[in-house]
Coordinates of C-alpha atoms in Angstrom, one line a residue:
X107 CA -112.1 33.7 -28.1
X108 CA -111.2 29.9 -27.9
X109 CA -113.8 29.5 -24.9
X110 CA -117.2 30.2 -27.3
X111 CA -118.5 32.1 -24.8
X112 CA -118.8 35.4 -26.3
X113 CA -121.9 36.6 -27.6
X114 CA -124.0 33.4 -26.1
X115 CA -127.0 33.8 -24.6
X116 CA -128.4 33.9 -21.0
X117 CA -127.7 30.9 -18.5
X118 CA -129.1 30.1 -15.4
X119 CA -125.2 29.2 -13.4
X120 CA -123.5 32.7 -15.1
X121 CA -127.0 34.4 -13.9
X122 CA -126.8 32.8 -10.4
X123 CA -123.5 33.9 -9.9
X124 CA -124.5 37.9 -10.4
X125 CA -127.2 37.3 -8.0
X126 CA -125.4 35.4 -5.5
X127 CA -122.4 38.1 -5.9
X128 CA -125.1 41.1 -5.7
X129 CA -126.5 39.7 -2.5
X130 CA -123.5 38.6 -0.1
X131 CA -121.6 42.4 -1.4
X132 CA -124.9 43.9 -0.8
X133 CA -124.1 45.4 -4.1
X134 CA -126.2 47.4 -6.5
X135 CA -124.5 45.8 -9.5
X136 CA -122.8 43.1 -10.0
X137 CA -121.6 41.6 -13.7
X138 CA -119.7 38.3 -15.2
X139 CA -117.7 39.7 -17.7
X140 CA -115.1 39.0 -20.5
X141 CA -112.8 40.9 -22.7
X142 CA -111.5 40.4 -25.9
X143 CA -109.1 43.1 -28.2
X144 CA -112.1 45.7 -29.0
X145 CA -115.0 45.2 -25.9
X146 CA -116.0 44.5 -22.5
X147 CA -119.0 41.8 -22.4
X148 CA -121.5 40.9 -20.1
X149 CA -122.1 37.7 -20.4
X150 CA -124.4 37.7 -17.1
X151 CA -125.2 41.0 -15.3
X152 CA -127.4 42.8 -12.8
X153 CA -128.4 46.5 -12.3
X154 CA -126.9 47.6 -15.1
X155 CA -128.6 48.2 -18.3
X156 CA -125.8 47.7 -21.3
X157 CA -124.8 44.4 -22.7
X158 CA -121.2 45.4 -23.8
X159 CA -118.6 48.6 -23.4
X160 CA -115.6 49.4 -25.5
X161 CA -112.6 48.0 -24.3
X162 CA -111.4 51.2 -23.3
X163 CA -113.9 52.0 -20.6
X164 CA -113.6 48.2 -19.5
X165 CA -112.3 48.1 -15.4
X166 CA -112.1 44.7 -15.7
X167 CA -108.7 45.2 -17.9
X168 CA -107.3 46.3 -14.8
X169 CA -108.5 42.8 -13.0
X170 CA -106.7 40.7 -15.5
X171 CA -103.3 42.2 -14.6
X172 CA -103.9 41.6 -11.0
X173 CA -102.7 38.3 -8.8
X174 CA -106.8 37.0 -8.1
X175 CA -109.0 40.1 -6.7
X176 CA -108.4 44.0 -7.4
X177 CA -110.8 46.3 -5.0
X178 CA -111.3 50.2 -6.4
X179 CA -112.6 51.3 -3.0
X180 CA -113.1 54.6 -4.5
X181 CA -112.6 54.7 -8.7
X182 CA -112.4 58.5 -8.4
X183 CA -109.2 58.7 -6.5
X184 CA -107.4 55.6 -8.8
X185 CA -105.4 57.5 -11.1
X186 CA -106.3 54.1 -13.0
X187 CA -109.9 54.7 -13.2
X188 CA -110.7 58.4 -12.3
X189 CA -110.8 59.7 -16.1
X190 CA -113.1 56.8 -17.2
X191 CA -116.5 58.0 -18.5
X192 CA -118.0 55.4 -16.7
X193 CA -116.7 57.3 -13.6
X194 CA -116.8 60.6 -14.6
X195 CA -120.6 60.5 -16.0
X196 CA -123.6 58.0 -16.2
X197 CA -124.1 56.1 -14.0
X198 CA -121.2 57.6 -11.7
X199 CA -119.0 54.6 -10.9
X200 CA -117.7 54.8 -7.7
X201 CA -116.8 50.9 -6.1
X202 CA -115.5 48.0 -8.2
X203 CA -113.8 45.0 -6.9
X204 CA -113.1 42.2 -9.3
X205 CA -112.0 38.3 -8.9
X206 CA -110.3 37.6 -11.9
X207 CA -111.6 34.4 -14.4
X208 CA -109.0 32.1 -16.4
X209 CA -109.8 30.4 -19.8
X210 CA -109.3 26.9 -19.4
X211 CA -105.6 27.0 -20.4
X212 CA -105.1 29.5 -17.7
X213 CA -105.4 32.9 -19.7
X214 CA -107.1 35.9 -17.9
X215 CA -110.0 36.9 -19.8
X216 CA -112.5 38.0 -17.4
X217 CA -113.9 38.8 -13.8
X218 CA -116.7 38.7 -11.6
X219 CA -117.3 42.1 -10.5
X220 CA -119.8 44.0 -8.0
X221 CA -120.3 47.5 -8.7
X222 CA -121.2 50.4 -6.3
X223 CA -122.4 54.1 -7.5
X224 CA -121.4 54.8 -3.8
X225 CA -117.6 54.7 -2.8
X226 CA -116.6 52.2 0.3
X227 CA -113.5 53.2 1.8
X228 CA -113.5 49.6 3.9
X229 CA -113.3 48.0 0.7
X230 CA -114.7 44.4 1.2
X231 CA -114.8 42.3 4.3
X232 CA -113.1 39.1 4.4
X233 CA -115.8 36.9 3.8
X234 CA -116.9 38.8 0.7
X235 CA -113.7 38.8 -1.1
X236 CA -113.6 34.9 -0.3
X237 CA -117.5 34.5 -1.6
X238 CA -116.1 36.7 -4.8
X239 CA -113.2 34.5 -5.4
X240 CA -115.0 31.3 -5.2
X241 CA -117.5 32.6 -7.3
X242 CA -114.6 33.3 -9.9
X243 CA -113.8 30.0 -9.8
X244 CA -117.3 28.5 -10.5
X245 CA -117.3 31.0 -13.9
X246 CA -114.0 28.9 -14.9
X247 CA -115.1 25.7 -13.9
X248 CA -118.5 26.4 -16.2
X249 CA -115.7 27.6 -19.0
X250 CA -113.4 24.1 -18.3
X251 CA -117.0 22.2 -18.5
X252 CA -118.0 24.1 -22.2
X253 CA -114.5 23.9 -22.9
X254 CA -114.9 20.1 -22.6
X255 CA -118.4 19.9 -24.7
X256 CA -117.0 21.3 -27.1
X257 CA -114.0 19.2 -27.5
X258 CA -116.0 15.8 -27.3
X259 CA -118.5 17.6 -29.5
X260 CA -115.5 18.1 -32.6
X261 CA -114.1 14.7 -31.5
X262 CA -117.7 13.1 -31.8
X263 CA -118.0 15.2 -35.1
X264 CA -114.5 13.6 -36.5
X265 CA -114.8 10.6 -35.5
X266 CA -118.4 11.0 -37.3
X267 CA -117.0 11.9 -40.8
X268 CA -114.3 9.2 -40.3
X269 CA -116.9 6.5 -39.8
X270 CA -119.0 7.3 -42.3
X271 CA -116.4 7.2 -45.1
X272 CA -115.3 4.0 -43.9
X273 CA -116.5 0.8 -46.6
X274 CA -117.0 -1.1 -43.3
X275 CA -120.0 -0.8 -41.0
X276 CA -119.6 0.4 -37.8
X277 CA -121.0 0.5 -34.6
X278 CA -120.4 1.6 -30.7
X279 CA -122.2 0.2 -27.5
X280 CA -122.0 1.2 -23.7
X281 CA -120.3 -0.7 -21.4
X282 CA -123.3 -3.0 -21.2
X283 CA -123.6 -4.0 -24.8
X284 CA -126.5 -1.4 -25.7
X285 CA -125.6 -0.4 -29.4
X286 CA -126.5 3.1 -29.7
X287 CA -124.6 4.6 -32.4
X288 CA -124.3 3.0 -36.4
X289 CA -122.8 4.7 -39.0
X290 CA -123.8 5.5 -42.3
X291 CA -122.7 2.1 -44.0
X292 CA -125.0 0.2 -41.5
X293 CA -128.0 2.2 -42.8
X294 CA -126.7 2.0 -46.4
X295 CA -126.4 -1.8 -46.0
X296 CA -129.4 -3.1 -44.4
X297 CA -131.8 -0.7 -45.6
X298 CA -133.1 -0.1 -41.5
X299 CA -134.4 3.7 -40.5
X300 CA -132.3 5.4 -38.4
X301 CA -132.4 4.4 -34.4
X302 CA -134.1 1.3 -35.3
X303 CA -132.0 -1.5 -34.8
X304 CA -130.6 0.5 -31.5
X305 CA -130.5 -1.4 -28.0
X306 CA -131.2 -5.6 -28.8
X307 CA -132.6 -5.0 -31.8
X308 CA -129.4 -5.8 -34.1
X309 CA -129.7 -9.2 -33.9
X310 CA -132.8 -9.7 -35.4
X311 CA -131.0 -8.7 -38.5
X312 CA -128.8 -11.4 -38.4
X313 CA -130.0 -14.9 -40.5
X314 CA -132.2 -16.9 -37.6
X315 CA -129.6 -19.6 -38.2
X316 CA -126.9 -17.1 -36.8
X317 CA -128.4 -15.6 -34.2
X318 CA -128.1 -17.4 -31.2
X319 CA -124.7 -18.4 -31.7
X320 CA -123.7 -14.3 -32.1
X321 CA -126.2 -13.4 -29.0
X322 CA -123.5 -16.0 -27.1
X323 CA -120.5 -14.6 -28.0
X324 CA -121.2 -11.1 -27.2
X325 CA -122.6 -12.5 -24.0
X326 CA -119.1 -13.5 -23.7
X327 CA -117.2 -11.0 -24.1
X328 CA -119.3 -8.5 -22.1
X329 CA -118.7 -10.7 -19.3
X330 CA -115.2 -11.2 -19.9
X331 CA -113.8 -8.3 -21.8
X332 CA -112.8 -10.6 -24.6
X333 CA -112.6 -9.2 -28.3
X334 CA -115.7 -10.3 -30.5
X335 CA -115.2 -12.1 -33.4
X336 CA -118.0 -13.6 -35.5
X337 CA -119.0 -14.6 -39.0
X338 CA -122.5 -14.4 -39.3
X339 CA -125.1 -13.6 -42.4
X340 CA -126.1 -10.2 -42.2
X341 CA -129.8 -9.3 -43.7
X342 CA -129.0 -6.8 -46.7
X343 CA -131.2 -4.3 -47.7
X344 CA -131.9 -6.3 -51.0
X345 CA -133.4 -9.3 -48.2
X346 CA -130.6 -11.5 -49.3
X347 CA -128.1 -12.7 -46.1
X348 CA -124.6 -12.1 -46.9
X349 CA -122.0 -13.6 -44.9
X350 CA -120.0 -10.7 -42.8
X351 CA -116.7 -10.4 -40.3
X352 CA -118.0 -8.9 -37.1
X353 CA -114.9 -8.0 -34.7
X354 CA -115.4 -5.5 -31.6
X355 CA -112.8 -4.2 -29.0
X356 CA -113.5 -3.0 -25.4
X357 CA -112.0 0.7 -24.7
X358 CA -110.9 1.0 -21.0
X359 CA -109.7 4.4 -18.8
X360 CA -107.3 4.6 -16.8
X361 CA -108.8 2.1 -13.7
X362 CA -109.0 -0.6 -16.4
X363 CA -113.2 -0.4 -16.9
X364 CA -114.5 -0.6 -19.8
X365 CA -116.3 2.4 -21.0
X366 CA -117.5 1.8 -24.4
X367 CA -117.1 -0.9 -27.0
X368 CA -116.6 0.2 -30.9
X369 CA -116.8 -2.8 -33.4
X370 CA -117.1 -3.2 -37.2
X371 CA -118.9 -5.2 -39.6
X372 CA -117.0 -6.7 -43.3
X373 CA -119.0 -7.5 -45.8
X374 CA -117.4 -10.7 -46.6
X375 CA -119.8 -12.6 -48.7
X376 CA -118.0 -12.5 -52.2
X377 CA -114.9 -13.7 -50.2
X378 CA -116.4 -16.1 -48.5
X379 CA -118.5 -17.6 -52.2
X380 CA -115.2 -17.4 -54.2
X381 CA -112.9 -19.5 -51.4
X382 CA -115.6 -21.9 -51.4
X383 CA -115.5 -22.0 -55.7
X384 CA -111.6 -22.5 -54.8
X385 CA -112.1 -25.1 -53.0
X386 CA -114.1 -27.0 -54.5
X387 CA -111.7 -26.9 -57.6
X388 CA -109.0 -27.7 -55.2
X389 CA -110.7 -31.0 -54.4
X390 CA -111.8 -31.7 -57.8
X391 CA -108.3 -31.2 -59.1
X392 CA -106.7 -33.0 -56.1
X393 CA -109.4 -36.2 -56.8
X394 CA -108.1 -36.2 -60.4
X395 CA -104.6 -36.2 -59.1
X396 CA -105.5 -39.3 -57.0
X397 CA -106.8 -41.1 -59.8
X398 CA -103.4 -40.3 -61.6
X399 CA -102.0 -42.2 -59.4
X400 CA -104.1 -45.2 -59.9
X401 CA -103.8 -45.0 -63.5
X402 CA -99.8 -44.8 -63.6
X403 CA -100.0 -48.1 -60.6
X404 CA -101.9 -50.3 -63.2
X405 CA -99.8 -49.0 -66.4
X406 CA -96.9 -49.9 -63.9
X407 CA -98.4 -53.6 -63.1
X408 CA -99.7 -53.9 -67.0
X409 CA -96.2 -52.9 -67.5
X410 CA -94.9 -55.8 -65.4
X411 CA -97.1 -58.6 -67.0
X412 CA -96.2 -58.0 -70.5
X413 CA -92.5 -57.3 -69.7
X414 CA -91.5 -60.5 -66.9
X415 CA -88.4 -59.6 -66.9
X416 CA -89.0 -56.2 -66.0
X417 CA -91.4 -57.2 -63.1
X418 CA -89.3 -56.6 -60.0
X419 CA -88.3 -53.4 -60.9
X420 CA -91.6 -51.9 -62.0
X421 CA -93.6 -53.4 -58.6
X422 CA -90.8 -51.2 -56.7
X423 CA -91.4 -48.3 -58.8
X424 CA -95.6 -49.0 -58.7
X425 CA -95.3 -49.1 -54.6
X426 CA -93.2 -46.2 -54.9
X427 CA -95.7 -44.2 -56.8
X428 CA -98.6 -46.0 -54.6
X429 CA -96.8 -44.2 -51.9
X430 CA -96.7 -40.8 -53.2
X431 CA -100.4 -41.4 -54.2
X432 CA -101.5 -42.3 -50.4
X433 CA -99.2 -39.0 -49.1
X434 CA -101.0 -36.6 -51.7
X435 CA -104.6 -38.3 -50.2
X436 CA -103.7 -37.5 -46.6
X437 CA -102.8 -34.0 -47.1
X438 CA -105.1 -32.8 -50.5
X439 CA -108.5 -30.8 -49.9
X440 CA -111.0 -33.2 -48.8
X441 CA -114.6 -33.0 -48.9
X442 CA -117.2 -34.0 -46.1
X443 CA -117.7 -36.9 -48.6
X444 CA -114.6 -38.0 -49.6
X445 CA -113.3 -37.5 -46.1
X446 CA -115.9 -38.9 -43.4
X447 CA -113.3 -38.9 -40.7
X448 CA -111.4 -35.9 -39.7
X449 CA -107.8 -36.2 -38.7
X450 CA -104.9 -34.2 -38.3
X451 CA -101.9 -33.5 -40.8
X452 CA -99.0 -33.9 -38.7
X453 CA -96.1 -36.3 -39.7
X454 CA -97.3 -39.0 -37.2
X455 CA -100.4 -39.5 -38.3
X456 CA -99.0 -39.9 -42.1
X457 CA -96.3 -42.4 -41.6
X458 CA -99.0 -44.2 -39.3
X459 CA -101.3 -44.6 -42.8
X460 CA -97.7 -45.6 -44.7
X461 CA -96.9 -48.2 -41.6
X462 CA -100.1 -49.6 -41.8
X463 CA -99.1 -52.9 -43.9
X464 CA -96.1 -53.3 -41.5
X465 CA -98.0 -53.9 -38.3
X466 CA -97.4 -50.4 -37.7
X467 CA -97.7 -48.0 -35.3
X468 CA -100.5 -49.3 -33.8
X469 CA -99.0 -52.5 -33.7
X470 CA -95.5 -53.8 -32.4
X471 CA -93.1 -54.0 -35.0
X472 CA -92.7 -50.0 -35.7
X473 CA -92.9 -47.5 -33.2
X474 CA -93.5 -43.5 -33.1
X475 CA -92.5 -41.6 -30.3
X476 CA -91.6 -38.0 -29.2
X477 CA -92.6 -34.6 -30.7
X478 CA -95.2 -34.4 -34.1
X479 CA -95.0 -31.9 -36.2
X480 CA -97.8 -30.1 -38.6
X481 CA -97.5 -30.9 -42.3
X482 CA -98.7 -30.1 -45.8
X483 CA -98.4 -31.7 -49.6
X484 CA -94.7 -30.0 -49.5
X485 CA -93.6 -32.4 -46.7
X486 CA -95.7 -35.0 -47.5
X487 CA -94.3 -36.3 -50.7
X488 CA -90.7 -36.1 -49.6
X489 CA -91.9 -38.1 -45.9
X490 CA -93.9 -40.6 -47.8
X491 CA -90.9 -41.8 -50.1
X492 CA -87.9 -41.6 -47.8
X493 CA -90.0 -43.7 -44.9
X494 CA -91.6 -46.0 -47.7
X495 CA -88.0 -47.2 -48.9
X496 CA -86.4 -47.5 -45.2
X497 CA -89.7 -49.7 -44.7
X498 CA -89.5 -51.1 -47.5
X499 CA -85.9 -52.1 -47.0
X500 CA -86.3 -53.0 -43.9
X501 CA -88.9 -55.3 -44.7
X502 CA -86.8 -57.2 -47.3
X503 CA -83.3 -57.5 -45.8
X504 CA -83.5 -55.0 -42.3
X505 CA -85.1 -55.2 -39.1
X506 CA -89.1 -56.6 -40.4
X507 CA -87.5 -59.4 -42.3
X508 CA -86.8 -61.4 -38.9
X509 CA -89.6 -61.9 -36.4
X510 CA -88.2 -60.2 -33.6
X511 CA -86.9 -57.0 -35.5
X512 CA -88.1 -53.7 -34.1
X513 CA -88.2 -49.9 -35.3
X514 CA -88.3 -47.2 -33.3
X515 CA -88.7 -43.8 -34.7
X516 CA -88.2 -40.6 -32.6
X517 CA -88.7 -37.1 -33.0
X518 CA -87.6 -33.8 -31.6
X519 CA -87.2 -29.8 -32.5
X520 CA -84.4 -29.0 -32.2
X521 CA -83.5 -25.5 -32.1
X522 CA -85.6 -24.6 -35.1
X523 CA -85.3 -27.7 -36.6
X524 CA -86.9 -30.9 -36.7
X525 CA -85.7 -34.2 -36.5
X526 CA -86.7 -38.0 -37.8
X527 CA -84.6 -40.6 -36.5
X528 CA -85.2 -43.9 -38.0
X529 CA -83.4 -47.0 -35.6
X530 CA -83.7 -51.1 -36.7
X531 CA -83.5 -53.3 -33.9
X532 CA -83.7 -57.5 -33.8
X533 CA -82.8 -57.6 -37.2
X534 CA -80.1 -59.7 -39.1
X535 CA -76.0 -58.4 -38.2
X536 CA -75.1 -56.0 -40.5
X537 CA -72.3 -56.1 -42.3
X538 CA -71.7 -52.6 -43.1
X539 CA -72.4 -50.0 -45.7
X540 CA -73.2 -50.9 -49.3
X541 CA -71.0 -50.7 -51.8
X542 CA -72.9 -48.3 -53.9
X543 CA -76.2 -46.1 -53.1
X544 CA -79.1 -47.9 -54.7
X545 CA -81.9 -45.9 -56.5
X546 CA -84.1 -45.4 -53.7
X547 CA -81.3 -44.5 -51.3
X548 CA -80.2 -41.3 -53.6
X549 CA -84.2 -40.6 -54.5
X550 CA -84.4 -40.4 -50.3
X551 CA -81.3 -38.1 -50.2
X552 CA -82.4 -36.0 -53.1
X553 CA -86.2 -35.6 -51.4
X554 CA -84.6 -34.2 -48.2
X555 CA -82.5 -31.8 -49.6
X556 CA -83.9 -30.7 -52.7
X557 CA -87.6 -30.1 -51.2
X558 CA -87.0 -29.9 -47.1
X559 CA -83.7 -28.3 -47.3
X560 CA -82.5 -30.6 -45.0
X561 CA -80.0 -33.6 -44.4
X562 CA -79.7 -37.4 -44.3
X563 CA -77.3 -39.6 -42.9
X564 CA -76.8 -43.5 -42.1
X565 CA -75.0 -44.9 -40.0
X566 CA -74.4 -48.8 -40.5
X567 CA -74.4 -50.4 -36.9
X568 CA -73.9 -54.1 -36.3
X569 CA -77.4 -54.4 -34.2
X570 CA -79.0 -52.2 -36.9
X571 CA -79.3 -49.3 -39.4
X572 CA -79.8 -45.7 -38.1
X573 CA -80.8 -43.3 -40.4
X574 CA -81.1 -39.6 -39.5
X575 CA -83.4 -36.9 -41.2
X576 CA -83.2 -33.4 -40.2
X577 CA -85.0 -30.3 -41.6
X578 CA -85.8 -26.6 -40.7
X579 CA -89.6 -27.0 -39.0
X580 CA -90.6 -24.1 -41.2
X581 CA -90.2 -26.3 -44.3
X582 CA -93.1 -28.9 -43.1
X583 CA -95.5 -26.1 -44.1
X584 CA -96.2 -22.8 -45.9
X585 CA -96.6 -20.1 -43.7
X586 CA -100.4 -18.7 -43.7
X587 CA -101.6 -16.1 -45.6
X588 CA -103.4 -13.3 -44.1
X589 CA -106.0 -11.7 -46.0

């Protein structure tokens, strides 16, 4: 039956009920029994010698049919009872009254029964049917209770197999942090015997380095509820550290408390070694880009010496490429070494570094103002050359070429957009637009759409130029990839 109960053996609160029953009925006999398709069985019982009947010669059948209690006051004169061997020989049945007993999902399979050899025509008194029914109903609340054992016993058992065929380690605490279950990968990994690294002792397996910061952060989130996340170097069972992804979640019931926290452990460390082999390739490519640069800027002003005639047009195309090669230094890989000073890679801070030999933004002439915006080497390259010709321009015949002139540059998101707007000030009258574009006007208007997927416009004002540069936000950086 889907209780377990048949066929278990003696327990002190079935055997308590008997007596209990015996004694208030002032009853001979008195049994806790269930019935399945072929037998009657006592799983507790008193004054009676047999442990099971066949189903046949089972009273109790007729209990299960009945609303809570059936009384037989005399089983000789029920037409339902008074052929029944039990009855008509050993040991001469003559009282029965049964409280019937539910499986947990409210089936009748059972009773509690006291059993008389003696017939009682008064049946039973009020208080002893009420003692027999809430005795009834202490057999199903032991059932609900085994019932329940049993289910967290096949849930533990799942959940078990599931964690052990996991690749990742895992673990479960109380509420209080005390680890108390590891699966088999946690063994497997650090080479501990079983039960040993329960309670604090987990963090003694982490590199001395690494501990105290990991004791904090699980301090942390104990006290809070926060999830844990860590990397840390985890001692494997070969005594080498290897770096490993610790992440935990708090499980709450229904109040919101947190009963139990269940948490995993990556092994990350040939992850972690080969982005650091990237990187460091990154920055050794990236420094040989740099020096690209440098080596195309003096063939540029080598260029210029031997050619005279040549010269303006290659120092506009070396500042150009000086330019680019300042935009790739801001945004490529840096190490500690070749980068001492952290900063961030937003669009500000860039055309700050590109302003710089303008009296820039930390100066007077060119101001920055309203929202920044993260970038990376895609925006970079087309930033650097559309805001190194305006400045550049502006320099020679614009705004910076008279001592009062002024830029001010503002941005904003729009929408989902972002926008650069570029406005001379204190400069000489303009005239209007050029006749033609010049080189670095259509190298600014191919940067912006070709690589930002934006726009550009001008507008030729008498108190100054205006120039407009709008782009979709997303196109200022990749998007990052989640491993």
């Amino acid at each position: 039956m889907a209780t377990g109960i048949l066929d278990t053996g003696a327990e002190t609160a079935f055997d308590d009920v008997v007596r209990l029953a015996a004694l208030v009925c002032k009853a001979p006999i008195a049994v806790v029994s269930f019935v399945d398709a072929e037998r009657q069985w006592f799983k507790a019982r008193i004054g009676l010698e047999v442990s099971e009947t066949p189903v046949e010669m089972a009273i109790c059948r007729h209990v299960l049919v009945c609303d809570d209690l059936e009384v037989f006051p005399d089983l000789t004169a029920d037409p339902r009872t008074a052929d029944n061997p039990l009855v008509t020989g050993t040991p001469f049945l003559r009282f029965y009254a049964g409280a019937r007993v539910d499986s947990p999902d409210g089936v009748p399979i059972g009773s509690v029964a006291v059993i008389d050899t003696v017939a009682r025509p008064q049946g039973l008194s009020a208080d002893e049917s009420e003692t027999l029914l809430a005795l009834a109903r202490q057999v199903m609340a032991q059932l609900a209770m085994r019932a329940q054992t049993v289910r967290l016993k096949d849930g533990e058992d799942r959940f078990r197999a599931i964690a052990d065929s996991m690749p990742q380690m895992v673990w479960s605490t109380l509420p209080d942090g005390y680890h108390d279950y590891y699966n088999a990968r946690w063994y497997e990994f650090t080479g501990t015997p079983a039960g040993s690294t329960d309670g604090e002792a987990w963090n003694n397996m982490f590199h001395p380095d690494d501990q105290e910061q990991a004791r904090a952060l699980w301090s942390h989130s104990l006290a809070t509820g926060d999830p844990y996340e860590i990397e840390y170097r985890l001692r494997h069972h070969s005594g080498a550290y290897r770096w490993t992804l610790g992440r935990a979640l708090p499980i709450r019931d229904e109040a919101g408390q947190i009963t139990r926290w269940f948490g995993t452990c990556t092994d990350i460390d040939d992850a972690k070694r080969l982005a650091e082999e990237r990187e460091l390739v990154s920055q050794e490519l990236s420094h040989r880009i740099k020096n690209i640069f440098a080596v195309i800027s003096g063939l540029i002003s080598l260029s210029a010496r031997t050619h005279p005639e040549s010269k303006a047009y290659a120092m506009a195309l070396r500042d150009r490429v000086m330019a680019l090669g300042r935009a790739h230094d801001f945004v490529r890989p840096h190490s500690k070494v070749s980068q001492p000073n952290a900063r961030a890679a937003t669009a500000f801070a860039l055309l700050t570094e590109l302003f710089a030999p303008y009296d820039g933004a930390g100066g007077l002439r060119i101001s920055l103002a309203g929202d920044d915006i993260s970038i990376d080497d895609r925006a970079a390259t087309p930033l650097a050359l559309i805001f190194h010709e305006l400045a550049t321009n502006a320099a020679k015949y614009g705004a910076l070429s008279a001592p009062e002139g002024r830029v001010a540059i503002t941005a904003e998101r729009v929408g989902d957009d972002y926008r650069l707007s570029w406005r001379e000030s204190g400069g000489p009258a303009v005239a209007g637009p050029p006749a033609s574009d010049g080189f670095g006007s259509t190298l600014s208007k191919v940067s912006v759409e070709g690589q930002l997927g934006g726009t550009l416009t001008r507008e030729w004002l008498p108190e100054g130029l205006v120039v407009t540069m709008t782009a979709p936000a997303r196109s200022f950086t990749r998007p990052s990839r989640v491993n």
